[in-house]
PDB file of C-alpha atoms and ligand atoms in Angstrom:
ATOM      1  CA  UNK A  22     -45.936  13.469 -31.068  1.00  0.00           C
ATOM      2  CA  UNK A  23     -46.863  16.127 -34.014  1.00  0.00           C
ATOM      3  CA  UNK A  24     -44.106  18.408 -33.129  1.00  0.00           C
ATOM      4  CA  UNK A  25     -41.704  15.035 -33.393  1.00  0.00           C
ATOM      5  CA  UNK A  26     -43.013  14.546 -36.891  1.00  0.00           C
ATOM      6  CA  UNK A  27     -42.651  18.352 -37.902  1.00  0.00           C
ATOM      7  CA  UNK A  28     -39.200  18.468 -36.649  1.00  0.00           C
ATOM      8  CA  UNK A  29     -38.058  15.208 -38.693  1.00  0.00           C
ATOM      9  CA  UNK A  30     -39.591  16.554 -41.544  1.00  0.00           C
ATOM     10  CA  UNK A  31     -38.097  19.794 -40.672  1.00  0.00           C
ATOM     11  CA  UNK A  32     -34.509  17.894 -40.651  1.00  0.00           C
ATOM     12  CA  UNK A  33     -35.559  16.172 -43.982  1.00  0.00           C
ATOM     13  CA  UNK A  34     -35.854  19.355 -45.172  1.00  0.00           C
ATOM     14  CA  UNK A  35     -32.996  20.842 -44.129  1.00  0.00           C
ATOM     15  CA  UNK A  36     -31.274  18.030 -46.119  1.00  0.00           C
ATOM     16  CA  UNK A  37     -32.736  18.657 -49.384  1.00  0.00           C
ATOM     17  CA  UNK A  38     -32.114  22.566 -49.267  1.00  0.00           C
ATOM     18  CA  UNK A  39     -28.474  21.511 -48.090  1.00  0.00           C
ATOM     19  CA  UNK A  40     -28.163  18.804 -51.417  1.00  0.00           C
ATOM     20  CA  UNK A  41     -29.467  21.887 -53.676  1.00  0.00           C
ATOM     21  CA  UNK A  42     -27.106  24.123 -52.349  1.00  0.00           C
ATOM     22  CA  UNK A  43     -24.379  21.734 -52.728  1.00  0.00           C
ATOM     23  CA  UNK A  44     -24.931  20.571 -55.587  1.00  0.00           C
ATOM     24  CA  UNK A  45     -25.807  23.491 -56.858  1.00  0.00           C
ATOM     25  CA  UNK A  46     -21.927  25.022 -55.877  1.00  0.00           C
ATOM     26  CA  UNK A  47     -20.442  22.074 -57.784  1.00  0.00           C
ATOM     27  CA  UNK A  48     -22.441  22.150 -61.032  1.00  0.00           C
ATOM     28  CA  UNK A  49     -21.469  26.010 -61.003  1.00  0.00           C
ATOM     29  CA  UNK A  50     -17.735  24.904 -60.220  1.00  0.00           C
ATOM     30  CA  UNK A  51     -18.133  22.325 -63.456  1.00  0.00           C
ATOM     31  CA  UNK A  52     -19.927  25.151 -65.804  1.00  0.00           C
ATOM     32  CA  UNK A  53     -16.805  27.444 -65.362  1.00  0.00           C
ATOM     33  CA  UNK A  54     -15.674  28.722 -68.448  1.00  0.00           C
ATOM     34  CA  UNK A  55     -15.260  31.380 -70.857  1.00  0.00           C
ATOM     35  CA  UNK A  56     -19.377  31.763 -70.714  1.00  0.00           C
ATOM     36  CA  UNK A  57     -18.618  33.089 -67.075  1.00  0.00           C
ATOM     37  CA  UNK A  58     -17.062  35.910 -67.993  1.00  0.00           C
ATOM     38  CA  UNK A  59     -20.429  37.758 -70.098  1.00  0.00           C
ATOM     39  CA  UNK A  60     -22.120  36.975 -66.946  1.00  0.00           C
ATOM     40  CA  UNK A  61     -20.286  37.388 -63.764  1.00  0.00           C
ATOM     41  CA  UNK A  62     -23.397  38.866 -61.847  1.00  0.00           C
ATOM     42  CA  UNK A  63     -25.715  36.204 -62.689  1.00  0.00           C
ATOM     43  CA  UNK A  64     -22.624  33.688 -61.373  1.00  0.00           C
ATOM     44  CA  UNK A  65     -22.236  35.485 -58.202  1.00  0.00           C
ATOM     45  CA  UNK A  66     -25.706  35.539 -57.778  1.00  0.00           C
ATOM     46  CA  UNK A  67     -26.284  31.885 -58.131  1.00  0.00           C
ATOM     47  CA  UNK A  68     -23.009  31.726 -55.543  1.00  0.00           C
ATOM     48  CA  UNK A  69     -24.929  34.104 -53.255  1.00  0.00           C
ATOM     49  CA  UNK A  70     -28.139  32.013 -53.162  1.00  0.00           C
ATOM     50  CA  UNK A  71     -26.179  28.831 -52.622  1.00  0.00           C
ATOM     51  CA  UNK A  72     -23.846  29.738 -49.645  1.00  0.00           C
ATOM     52  CA  UNK A  73     -27.053  31.273 -48.092  1.00  0.00           C
ATOM     53  CA  UNK A  74     -29.227  28.735 -48.630  1.00  0.00           C
ATOM     54  CA  UNK A  75     -26.269  26.185 -47.152  1.00  0.00           C
ATOM     55  CA  UNK A  76     -26.392  28.167 -43.951  1.00  0.00           C
ATOM     56  CA  UNK A  77     -30.087  28.412 -43.821  1.00  0.00           C
ATOM     57  CA  UNK A  78     -29.919  24.247 -43.957  1.00  0.00           C
ATOM     58  CA  UNK A  79     -27.069  23.959 -41.452  1.00  0.00           C
ATOM     59  CA  UNK A  80     -28.546  25.959 -39.153  1.00  0.00           C
ATOM     60  CA  UNK A  81     -31.966  24.081 -39.394  1.00  0.00           C
ATOM     61  CA  UNK A  82     -29.835  20.994 -39.404  1.00  0.00           C
ATOM     62  CA  UNK A  83     -28.739  22.160 -36.000  1.00  0.00           C
ATOM     63  CA  UNK A  84     -32.173  23.091 -34.449  1.00  0.00           C
ATOM     64  CA  UNK A  85     -33.977  20.278 -35.557  1.00  0.00           C
ATOM     65  CA  UNK A  86     -31.131  17.926 -34.718  1.00  0.00           C
ATOM     66  CA  UNK A  87     -30.437  18.866 -31.272  1.00  0.00           C
ATOM     67  CA  UNK A  88     -34.346  19.080 -30.629  1.00  0.00           C
ATOM     68  CA  UNK A  89     -34.744  14.999 -32.259  1.00  0.00           C
ATOM     69  CA  UNK A  90     -31.588  13.845 -30.301  1.00  0.00           C
ATOM     70  CA  UNK A  91     -32.884  15.553 -27.171  1.00  0.00           C
ATOM     71  CA  UNK A  92     -36.518  13.830 -27.943  1.00  0.00           C
ATOM     72  CA  UNK A  93     -35.359  10.324 -28.815  1.00  0.00           C
ATOM     73  CA  UNK A  94     -32.379   9.898 -27.228  1.00  0.00           C
ATOM     74  CA  UNK A  95     -32.298  12.417 -23.880  1.00  0.00           C
ATOM     75  CA  UNK A  96     -28.445  13.597 -25.062  1.00  0.00           C
ATOM     76  CA  UNK A  97     -27.423   9.759 -24.599  1.00  0.00           C
ATOM     77  CA  UNK A  98     -25.396   8.689 -28.369  1.00  0.00           C
ATOM     78  CA  UNK A  99     -27.144   5.763 -29.851  1.00  0.00           C
ATOM     79  CA  UNK A 100     -23.265   4.702 -31.090  1.00  0.00           C
ATOM     80  CA  UNK A 101     -20.271   5.589 -32.870  1.00  0.00           C
ATOM     81  CA  UNK A 102     -22.143   6.104 -36.181  1.00  0.00           C
ATOM     82  CA  UNK A 103     -24.027   8.817 -34.460  1.00  0.00           C
ATOM     83  CA  UNK A 104     -21.149  10.316 -32.895  1.00  0.00           C
ATOM     84  CA  UNK A 105     -19.285  10.263 -36.129  1.00  0.00           C
ATOM     85  CA  UNK A 106     -21.979  11.893 -37.833  1.00  0.00           C
ATOM     86  CA  UNK A 107     -21.855  15.025 -35.331  1.00  0.00           C
ATOM     87  CA  UNK A 108     -18.168  15.233 -35.807  1.00  0.00           C
ATOM     88  CA  UNK A 109     -18.765  15.683 -39.581  1.00  0.00           C
ATOM     89  CA  UNK A 110     -21.218  17.879 -39.313  1.00  0.00           C
ATOM     90  CA  UNK A 111     -18.991  20.186 -36.959  1.00  0.00           C
ATOM     91  CA  UNK A 112     -16.555  20.171 -40.116  1.00  0.00           C
ATOM     92  CA  UNK A 113     -19.641  20.699 -42.265  1.00  0.00           C
ATOM     93  CA  UNK A 114     -20.735  23.773 -40.379  1.00  0.00           C
ATOM     94  CA  UNK A 115     -17.184  25.458 -40.071  1.00  0.00           C
ATOM     95  CA  UNK A 116     -16.862  24.909 -43.725  1.00  0.00           C
ATOM     96  CA  UNK A 117     -20.473  26.417 -44.604  1.00  0.00           C
ATOM     97  CA  UNK A 118     -20.127  29.360 -42.102  1.00  0.00           C
ATOM     98  CA  UNK A 119     -15.839  30.288 -43.031  1.00  0.00           C
ATOM     99  CA  UNK A 120     -17.558  30.774 -46.991  1.00  0.00           C
ATOM    100  CA  UNK A 121     -20.453  32.980 -45.750  1.00  0.00           C
ATOM    101  CA  UNK A 122     -17.893  34.936 -43.806  1.00  0.00           C
ATOM    102  CA  UNK A 123     -14.943  35.013 -46.470  1.00  0.00           C
ATOM    103  CA  UNK A 124     -17.511  35.581 -49.547  1.00  0.00           C
ATOM    104  CA  UNK A 125     -17.995  39.580 -49.319  1.00  0.00           C
ATOM    105  CA  UNK A 126     -14.182  39.849 -49.463  1.00  0.00           C
ATOM    106  CA  UNK A 127     -13.918  37.785 -52.322  1.00  0.00           C
ATOM    107  CA  UNK A 128     -16.034  39.424 -54.116  1.00  0.00           C
ATOM    108  CA  UNK A 129     -14.619  42.718 -53.653  1.00  0.00           C
ATOM    109  CA  UNK A 130     -11.111  40.892 -54.642  1.00  0.00           C
ATOM    110  CA  UNK A 131     -12.697  39.555 -58.292  1.00  0.00           C
ATOM    111  CA  UNK A 132     -13.878  36.341 -56.785  1.00  0.00           C
ATOM    112  CA  UNK A 133     -13.661  33.304 -54.982  1.00  0.00           C
ATOM    113  CA  UNK A 134      -9.716  31.575 -54.469  1.00  0.00           C
ATOM    114  CA  UNK A 135      -9.055  28.503 -56.603  1.00  0.00           C
ATOM    115  CA  UNK A 136      -8.941  26.070 -53.311  1.00  0.00           C
ATOM    116  CA  UNK A 137     -12.777  27.137 -52.604  1.00  0.00           C
ATOM    117  CA  UNK A 138     -13.681  24.255 -55.611  1.00  0.00           C
ATOM    118  CA  UNK A 139     -11.706  21.271 -53.255  1.00  0.00           C
ATOM    119  CA  UNK A 140     -13.800  22.971 -50.372  1.00  0.00           C
ATOM    120  CA  UNK A 141     -17.085  22.480 -52.158  1.00  0.00           C
ATOM    121  CA  UNK A 142     -16.151  18.756 -53.153  1.00  0.00           C
ATOM    122  CA  UNK A 143     -15.449  18.083 -49.287  1.00  0.00           C
ATOM    123  CA  UNK A 144     -18.630  19.830 -48.241  1.00  0.00           C
ATOM    124  CA  UNK A 145     -20.397  17.274 -50.693  1.00  0.00           C
ATOM    125  CA  UNK A 146     -18.240  14.198 -49.474  1.00  0.00           C
ATOM    126  CA  UNK A 147     -18.970  15.505 -45.915  1.00  0.00           C
ATOM    127  CA  UNK A 148     -22.808  15.439 -46.925  1.00  0.00           C
ATOM    128  CA  UNK A 149     -23.045  12.276 -48.509  1.00  0.00           C
ATOM    129  CA  UNK A 150     -21.148  10.788 -45.132  1.00  0.00           C
ATOM    130  CA  UNK A 151     -23.703  12.560 -43.147  1.00  0.00           C
ATOM    131  CA  UNK A 152     -26.154  10.838 -44.857  1.00  0.00           C
ATOM    132  CA  UNK A 153     -25.131   7.358 -44.460  1.00  0.00           C
ATOM    133  CA  UNK A 154     -24.112   7.760 -41.220  1.00  0.00           C
ATOM    134  CA  UNK A 155     -27.509   8.495 -40.415  1.00  0.00           C
ATOM    135  CA  UNK A 156     -28.648   5.154 -42.281  1.00  0.00           C
ATOM    136  CA  UNK A 157     -26.765   3.241 -39.967  1.00  0.00           C
ATOM    137  CA  UNK A 158     -26.984   5.117 -36.946  1.00  0.00           C
ATOM    138  CA  UNK A 159     -30.552   5.275 -36.749  1.00  0.00           C
ATOM    139  CA  UNK A 160     -31.671   1.966 -38.520  1.00  0.00           C
TER     140      UNK A 160
HETATM  141  C1  HEM B 446     -25.331  17.537 -42.541  1.00  0.00           C
HETATM  142  C2  HEM B 446     -26.049  17.549 -41.485  1.00  0.00           C
HETATM  143  C3  HEM B 446     -26.928  16.006 -41.220  1.00  0.00           C
HETATM  144  C4  HEM B 446     -27.688  15.274 -41.784  1.00  0.00           C
HETATM  145  C5  HEM B 446     -27.466  15.176 -43.669  1.00  0.00           C
HETATM  146  C6  HEM B 446     -28.647  14.710 -41.495  1.00  0.00           C
HETATM  147  C7  HEM B 446     -29.502  13.730 -41.770  1.00  0.00           C
HETATM  148  C8  HEM B 446     -29.949  13.050 -40.973  1.00  0.00           C
HETATM  149  C9  HEM B 446     -31.224  11.911 -42.197  1.00  0.00           C
HETATM  150  C10 HEM B 446     -30.600  11.272 -43.182  1.00  0.00           C
HETATM  151  C11 HEM B 446     -31.432  11.382 -41.018  1.00  0.00           C
HETATM  152  C12 HEM B 446     -32.807  10.222 -41.083  1.00  0.00           C
HETATM  153  C13 HEM B 446     -33.984  11.148 -41.233  1.00  0.00           C
HETATM  154  C14 HEM B 446     -34.904   9.697 -41.032  1.00  0.00           C
HETATM  155  O1  HEM B 446     -35.141   9.090 -40.059  1.00  0.00           O
HETATM  156  O2  HEM B 446     -36.452  10.342 -41.666  1.00  0.00           O
HETATM  157  C15 HEM B 446     -31.521  11.785 -39.467  1.00  0.00           C
HETATM  158  C16 HEM B 446     -32.210  11.940 -38.328  1.00  0.00           C
HETATM  159  C17 HEM B 446     -31.654  12.276 -37.117  1.00  0.00           C
HETATM  160  N1  HEM B 446     -30.381  13.405 -37.189  1.00  0.00           N
HETATM  161 FE1  HEM B 446     -29.406  14.397 -38.332  1.00  0.00          FE
HETATM  162  N2  HEM B 446     -28.105  15.424 -40.179  1.00  0.00           N
HETATM  163  C18 HEM B 446     -27.814  16.195 -39.855  1.00  0.00           C
HETATM  164  C19 HEM B 446     -27.368  17.110 -38.617  1.00  0.00           C
HETATM  165  C20 HEM B 446     -27.896  16.793 -37.151  1.00  0.00           C
HETATM  166  C21 HEM B 446     -27.248  17.105 -36.330  1.00  0.00           C
HETATM  167  C22 HEM B 446     -26.418  18.570 -36.326  1.00  0.00           C
HETATM  168  C23 HEM B 446     -28.147  16.654 -35.281  1.00  0.00           C
HETATM  169  C24 HEM B 446     -27.804  16.918 -33.723  1.00  0.00           C
HETATM  170  C25 HEM B 446     -27.137  17.767 -33.178  1.00  0.00           C
HETATM  171  C26 HEM B 446     -29.023  15.494 -35.753  1.00  0.00           C
HETATM  172  C27 HEM B 446     -29.658  14.327 -35.030  1.00  0.00           C
HETATM  173  C28 HEM B 446     -30.369  13.578 -35.708  1.00  0.00           C
HETATM  174  C29 HEM B 446     -30.948  13.195 -35.126  1.00  0.00           C
HETATM  175  C30 HEM B 446     -31.343  12.631 -33.348  1.00  0.00           C
HETATM  176  C31 HEM B 446     -32.167  12.191 -35.808  1.00  0.00           C
HETATM  177  C32 HEM B 446     -32.643  10.718 -35.358  1.00  0.00           C
HETATM  178  C33 HEM B 446     -34.593  11.119 -35.630  1.00  0.00           C
HETATM  179  C34 HEM B 446     -35.311   9.877 -35.080  1.00  0.00           C
HETATM  180  O3  HEM B 446     -34.705   9.121 -34.248  1.00  0.00           O
HETATM  181  O4  HEM B 446     -35.633   9.554 -35.985  1.00  0.00           O
HETATM  182  N3  HEM B 446     -28.749  15.392 -36.766  1.00  0.00           N
HETATM  183  N4  HEM B 446     -30.564  12.723 -40.098  1.00  0.00           N
END
């Protein structure tokens, strides 16, 4: 029982760190302007911290989520909302891994591509959708 509570706590902590990283990326994008030019190192450090936090959070989601799924549902999906939640998590994980893999080459090229802002919005919406689906899946 203590292990179950620990898993659930870690799952919610992943949500806390994931949200911070996702909102951080969005706020960084919204704050983009001429003032960035004076502090590219600072902006890049924030980008790095956010993407690594997102990677840690998504890893923690999977580890604790699979364990909870096995524990509570013995790998039987509790319904459509849960199945949809997992499909969206796969998409979100692909985005987080892609951004982390590409970041070093973007940094060498002088910054991330323009389409990354759309990617950050999609990732934030996927995260929100996952929380909504968890609400419906688990009541
Ligand atoms: C972006 C990724 C994810 C988000 C935002 C998310 C969100 C949540 C939330 C808000 C809850 C409710 C927590 C509570 O009842 O206190 C939850 C529960 C749960 N999640 Fe996730 N989750 C994610 C990834 C995963 C993954 C990858 C799995 C499994 C492969 C998973 C399996 C579960 C299970 C089984 C529960 C129910 C635990 C219980 O019965 O109390 N989640 N999730």
